[in-house]
mmCIF file of C-alpha atoms in Angstrom:
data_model
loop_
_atom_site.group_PDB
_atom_site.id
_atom_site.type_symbol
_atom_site.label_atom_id
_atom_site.label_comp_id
_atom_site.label_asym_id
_atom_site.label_seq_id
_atom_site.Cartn_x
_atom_site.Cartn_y
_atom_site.Cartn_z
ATOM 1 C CA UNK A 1 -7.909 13.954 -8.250
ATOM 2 C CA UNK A 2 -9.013 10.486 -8.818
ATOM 3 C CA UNK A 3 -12.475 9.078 -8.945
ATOM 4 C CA UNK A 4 -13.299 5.200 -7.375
ATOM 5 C CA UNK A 5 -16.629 4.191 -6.289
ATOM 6 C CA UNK A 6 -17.375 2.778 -2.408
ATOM 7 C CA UNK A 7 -20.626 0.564 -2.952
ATOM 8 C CA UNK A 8 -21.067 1.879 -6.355
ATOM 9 C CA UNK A 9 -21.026 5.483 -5.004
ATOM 10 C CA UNK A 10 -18.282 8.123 -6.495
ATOM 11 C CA UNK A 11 -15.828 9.320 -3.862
ATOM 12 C CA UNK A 12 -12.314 11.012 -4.771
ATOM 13 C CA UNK A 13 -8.917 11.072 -3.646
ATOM 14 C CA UNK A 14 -6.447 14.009 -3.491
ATOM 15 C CA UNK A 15 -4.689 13.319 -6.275
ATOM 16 C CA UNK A 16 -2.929 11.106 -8.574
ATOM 17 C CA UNK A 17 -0.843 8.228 -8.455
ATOM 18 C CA UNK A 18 3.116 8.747 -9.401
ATOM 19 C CA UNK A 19 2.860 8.036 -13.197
ATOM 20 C CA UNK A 20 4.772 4.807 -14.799
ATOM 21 C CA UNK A 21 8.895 5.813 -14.916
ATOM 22 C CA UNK A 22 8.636 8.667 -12.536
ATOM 23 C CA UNK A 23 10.551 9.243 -9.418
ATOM 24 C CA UNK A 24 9.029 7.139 -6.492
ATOM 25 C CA UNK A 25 8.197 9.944 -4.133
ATOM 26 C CA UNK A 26 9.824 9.680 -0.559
ATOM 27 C CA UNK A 27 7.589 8.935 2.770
ATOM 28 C CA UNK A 28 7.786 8.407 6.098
ATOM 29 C CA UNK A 29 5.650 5.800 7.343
ATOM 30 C CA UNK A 30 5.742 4.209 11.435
ATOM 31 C CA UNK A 31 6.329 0.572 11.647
ATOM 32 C CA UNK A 32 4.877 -1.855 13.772
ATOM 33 C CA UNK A 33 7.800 -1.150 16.697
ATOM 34 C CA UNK A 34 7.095 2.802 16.016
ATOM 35 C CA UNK A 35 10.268 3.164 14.428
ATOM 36 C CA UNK A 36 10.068 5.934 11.501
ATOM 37 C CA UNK A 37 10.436 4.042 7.887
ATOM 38 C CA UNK A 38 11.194 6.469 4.507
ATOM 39 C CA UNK A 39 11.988 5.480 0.840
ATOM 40 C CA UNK A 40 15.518 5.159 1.924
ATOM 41 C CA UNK A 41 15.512 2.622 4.249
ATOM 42 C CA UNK A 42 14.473 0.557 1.129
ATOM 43 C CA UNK A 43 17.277 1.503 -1.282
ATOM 44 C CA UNK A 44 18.141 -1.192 -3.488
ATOM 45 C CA UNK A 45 15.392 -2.730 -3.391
ATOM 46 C CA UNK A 46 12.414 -3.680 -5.231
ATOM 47 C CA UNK A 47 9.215 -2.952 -3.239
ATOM 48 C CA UNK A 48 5.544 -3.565 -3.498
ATOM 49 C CA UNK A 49 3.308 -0.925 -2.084
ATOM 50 C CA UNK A 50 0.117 -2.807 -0.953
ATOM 51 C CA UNK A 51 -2.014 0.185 0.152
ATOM 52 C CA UNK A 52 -5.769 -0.072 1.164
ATOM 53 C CA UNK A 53 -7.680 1.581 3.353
ATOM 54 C CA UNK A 54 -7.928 -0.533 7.012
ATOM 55 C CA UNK A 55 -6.856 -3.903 7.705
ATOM 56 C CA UNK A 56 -9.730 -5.213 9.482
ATOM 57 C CA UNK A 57 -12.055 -4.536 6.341
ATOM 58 C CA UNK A 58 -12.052 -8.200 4.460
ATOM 59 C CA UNK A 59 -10.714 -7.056 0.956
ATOM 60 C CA UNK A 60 -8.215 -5.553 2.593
ATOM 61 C CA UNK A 61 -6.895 -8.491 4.872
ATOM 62 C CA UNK A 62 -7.356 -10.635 1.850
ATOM 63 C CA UNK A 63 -4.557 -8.764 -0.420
ATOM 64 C CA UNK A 64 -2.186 -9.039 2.826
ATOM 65 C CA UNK A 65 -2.273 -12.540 2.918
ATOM 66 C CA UNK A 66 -2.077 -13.055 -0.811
ATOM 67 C CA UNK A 67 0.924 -10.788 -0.892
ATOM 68 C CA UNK A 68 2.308 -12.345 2.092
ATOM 69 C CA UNK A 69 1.715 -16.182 -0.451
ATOM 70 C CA UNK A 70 4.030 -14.132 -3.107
ATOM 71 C CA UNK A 71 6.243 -12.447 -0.990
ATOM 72 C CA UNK A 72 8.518 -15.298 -0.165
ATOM 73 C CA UNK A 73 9.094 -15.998 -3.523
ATOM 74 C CA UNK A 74 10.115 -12.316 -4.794
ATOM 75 C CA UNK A 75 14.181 -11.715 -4.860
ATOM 76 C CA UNK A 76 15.329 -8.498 -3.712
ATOM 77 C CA UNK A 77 11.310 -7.289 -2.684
ATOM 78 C CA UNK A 78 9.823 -6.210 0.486
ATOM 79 C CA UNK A 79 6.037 -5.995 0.421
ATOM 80 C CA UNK A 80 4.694 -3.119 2.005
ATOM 81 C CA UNK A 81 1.437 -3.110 3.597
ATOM 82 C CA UNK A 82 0.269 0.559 3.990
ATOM 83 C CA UNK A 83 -2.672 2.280 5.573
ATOM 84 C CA UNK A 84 -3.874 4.568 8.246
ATOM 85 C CA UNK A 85 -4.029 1.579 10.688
ATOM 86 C CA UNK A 86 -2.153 1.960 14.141
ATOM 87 C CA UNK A 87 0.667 -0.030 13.930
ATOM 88 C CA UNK A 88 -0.766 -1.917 17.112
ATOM 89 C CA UNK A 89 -3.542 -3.306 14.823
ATOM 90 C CA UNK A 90 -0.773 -4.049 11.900
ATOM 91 C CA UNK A 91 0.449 -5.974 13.992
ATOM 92 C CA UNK A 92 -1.917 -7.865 15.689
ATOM 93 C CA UNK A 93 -3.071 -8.673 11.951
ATOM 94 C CA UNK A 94 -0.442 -9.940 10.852
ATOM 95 C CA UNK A 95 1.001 -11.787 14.189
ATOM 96 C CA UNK A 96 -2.678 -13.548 14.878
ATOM 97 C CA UNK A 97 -2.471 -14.693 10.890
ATOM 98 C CA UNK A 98 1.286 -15.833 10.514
ATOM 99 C CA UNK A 99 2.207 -13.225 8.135
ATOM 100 C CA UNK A 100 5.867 -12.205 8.389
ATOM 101 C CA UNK A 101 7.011 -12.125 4.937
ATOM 102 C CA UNK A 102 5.566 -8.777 4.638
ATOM 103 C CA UNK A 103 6.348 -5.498 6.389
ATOM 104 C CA UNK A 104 3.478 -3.310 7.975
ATOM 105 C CA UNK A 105 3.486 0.544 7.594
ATOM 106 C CA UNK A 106 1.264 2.580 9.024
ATOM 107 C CA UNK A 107 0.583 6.884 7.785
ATOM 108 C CA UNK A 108 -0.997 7.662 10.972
ATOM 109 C CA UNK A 109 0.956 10.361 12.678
ATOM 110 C CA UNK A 110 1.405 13.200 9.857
ATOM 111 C CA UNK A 111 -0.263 11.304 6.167
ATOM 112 C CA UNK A 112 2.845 12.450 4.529
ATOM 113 C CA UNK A 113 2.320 9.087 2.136
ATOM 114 C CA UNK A 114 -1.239 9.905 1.564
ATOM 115 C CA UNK A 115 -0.618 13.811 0.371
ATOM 116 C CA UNK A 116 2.710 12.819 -1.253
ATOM 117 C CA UNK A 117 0.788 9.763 -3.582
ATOM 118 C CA UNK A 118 -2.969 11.322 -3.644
ATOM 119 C CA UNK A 119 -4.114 8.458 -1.962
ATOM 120 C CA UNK A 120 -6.317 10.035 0.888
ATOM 121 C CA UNK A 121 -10.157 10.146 -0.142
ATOM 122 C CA UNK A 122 -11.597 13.659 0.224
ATOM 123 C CA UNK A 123 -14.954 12.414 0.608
ATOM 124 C CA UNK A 124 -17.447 9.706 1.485
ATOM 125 C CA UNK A 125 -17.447 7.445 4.148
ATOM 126 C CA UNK A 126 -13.943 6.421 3.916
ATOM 127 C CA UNK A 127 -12.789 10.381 3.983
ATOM 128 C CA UNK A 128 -9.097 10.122 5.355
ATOM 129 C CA UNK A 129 -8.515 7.072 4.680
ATOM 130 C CA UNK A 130 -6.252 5.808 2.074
ATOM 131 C CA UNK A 131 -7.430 4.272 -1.614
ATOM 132 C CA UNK A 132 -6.822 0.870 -2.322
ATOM 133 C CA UNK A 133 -3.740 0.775 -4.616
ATOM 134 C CA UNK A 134 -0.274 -1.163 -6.057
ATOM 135 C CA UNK A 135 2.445 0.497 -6.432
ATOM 136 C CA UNK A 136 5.520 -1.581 -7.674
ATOM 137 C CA UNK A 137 9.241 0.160 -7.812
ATOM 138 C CA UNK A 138 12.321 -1.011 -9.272
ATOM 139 C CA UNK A 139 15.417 -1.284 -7.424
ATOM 140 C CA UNK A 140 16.575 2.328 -8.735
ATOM 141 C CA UNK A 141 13.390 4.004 -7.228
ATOM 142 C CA UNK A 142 11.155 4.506 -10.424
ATOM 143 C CA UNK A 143 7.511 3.391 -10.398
ATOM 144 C CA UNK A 144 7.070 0.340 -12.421
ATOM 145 C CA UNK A 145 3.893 -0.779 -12.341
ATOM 146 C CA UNK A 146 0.695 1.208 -10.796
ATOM 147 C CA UNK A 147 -3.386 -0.003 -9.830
ATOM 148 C CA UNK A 148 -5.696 2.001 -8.215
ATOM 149 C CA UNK A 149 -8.776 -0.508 -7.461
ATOM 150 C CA UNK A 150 -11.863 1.429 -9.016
ATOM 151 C CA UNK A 151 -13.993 -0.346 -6.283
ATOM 152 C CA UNK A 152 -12.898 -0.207 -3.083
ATOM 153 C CA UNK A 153 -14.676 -3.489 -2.065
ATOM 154 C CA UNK A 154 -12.625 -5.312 -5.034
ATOM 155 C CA UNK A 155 -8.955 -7.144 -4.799
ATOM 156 C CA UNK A 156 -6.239 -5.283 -6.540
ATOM 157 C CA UNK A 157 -4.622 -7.654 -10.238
ATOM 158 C CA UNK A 158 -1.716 -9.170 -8.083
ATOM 159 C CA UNK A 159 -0.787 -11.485 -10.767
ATOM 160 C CA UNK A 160 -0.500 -7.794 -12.705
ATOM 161 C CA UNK A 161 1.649 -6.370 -10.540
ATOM 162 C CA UNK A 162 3.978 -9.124 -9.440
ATOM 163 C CA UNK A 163 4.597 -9.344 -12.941
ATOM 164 C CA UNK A 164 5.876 -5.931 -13.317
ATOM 165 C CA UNK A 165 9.103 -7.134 -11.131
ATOM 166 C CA UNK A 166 10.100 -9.967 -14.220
#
């Protein structure tokens, strides 16, 4: 279990985040058309896990767009966008704002992502929901880089984790 702080105040999540060099545990996440999305469907690829807890929370629409700014620049990357959003609001995010150089992912229908990475808080107002975190993989499917935001409220170090991918 990890310990952040929401407005100062200690909450927890249900674990820990895969550790630098390990395995990047599979998911199964829903895309904005409902179509089912797992590590696979990635393979190859570099990715960016941008995971936060909802999209219509400021911080949290603030590291979309800034990882939508970096996205187009990143060979080989997707960007993914995760939380417990419905993809209907994913997508109205992103769509209303312009951003399509990142892909939205929601862990709405079973939290497989959450209970696979730790991410889901176990407490506090945000119980449920997921922590905000980076997560960077290589293109062989081993974590990279890692961030979990200590305050919820603050922006994850993207120049820290884009760097991870040079």
């Amino acid at each position: 279990m990890a310990t952040v702080t929401l407005g100062g105040n200690p909450v927890h999540t249900s674990g820990t985040l895969p550790e630098k060099g390990s395995k990047t545990p599979d998911f199964k996440l829903t895309a904005t058309d409902l179509a089912s999305k797992s590590l696979s469907d990635y393979a190859g690829q570099n990715l960016v896990l941008n995971v936060f807890p909802s999209v219509d929370t400021g911080t949290c629409a603030t590291s979309i767009r800034e990882f939508n700014k970096a996205a187009s620049t990143l060979e080989n990357t997707k960007v993914l966008c995760i939380s417990k959003d419905l993809p209907f609001a994913m997508a109205r995010f992103c769509g209303a704002e312009g951003l399509d150089n990142v892909e939205s992912l929601s862990d709405f229908r079973d939290g497989n992502f959450g209970k696979s990475y730790g991410l889901d808080f176990t407490d506090g107002a945000f119980q449920s929901l997921l922590s905000r975190c980076v997560i960077v993989v290589d293109s062989e499917g081993k974590v990279i880089y890692t961030e979990q935001v200590p305050e919820i409220a603050d922006e994850p170090n993207y120049e820290a984790a884009l760097n991870a991918l040079k």
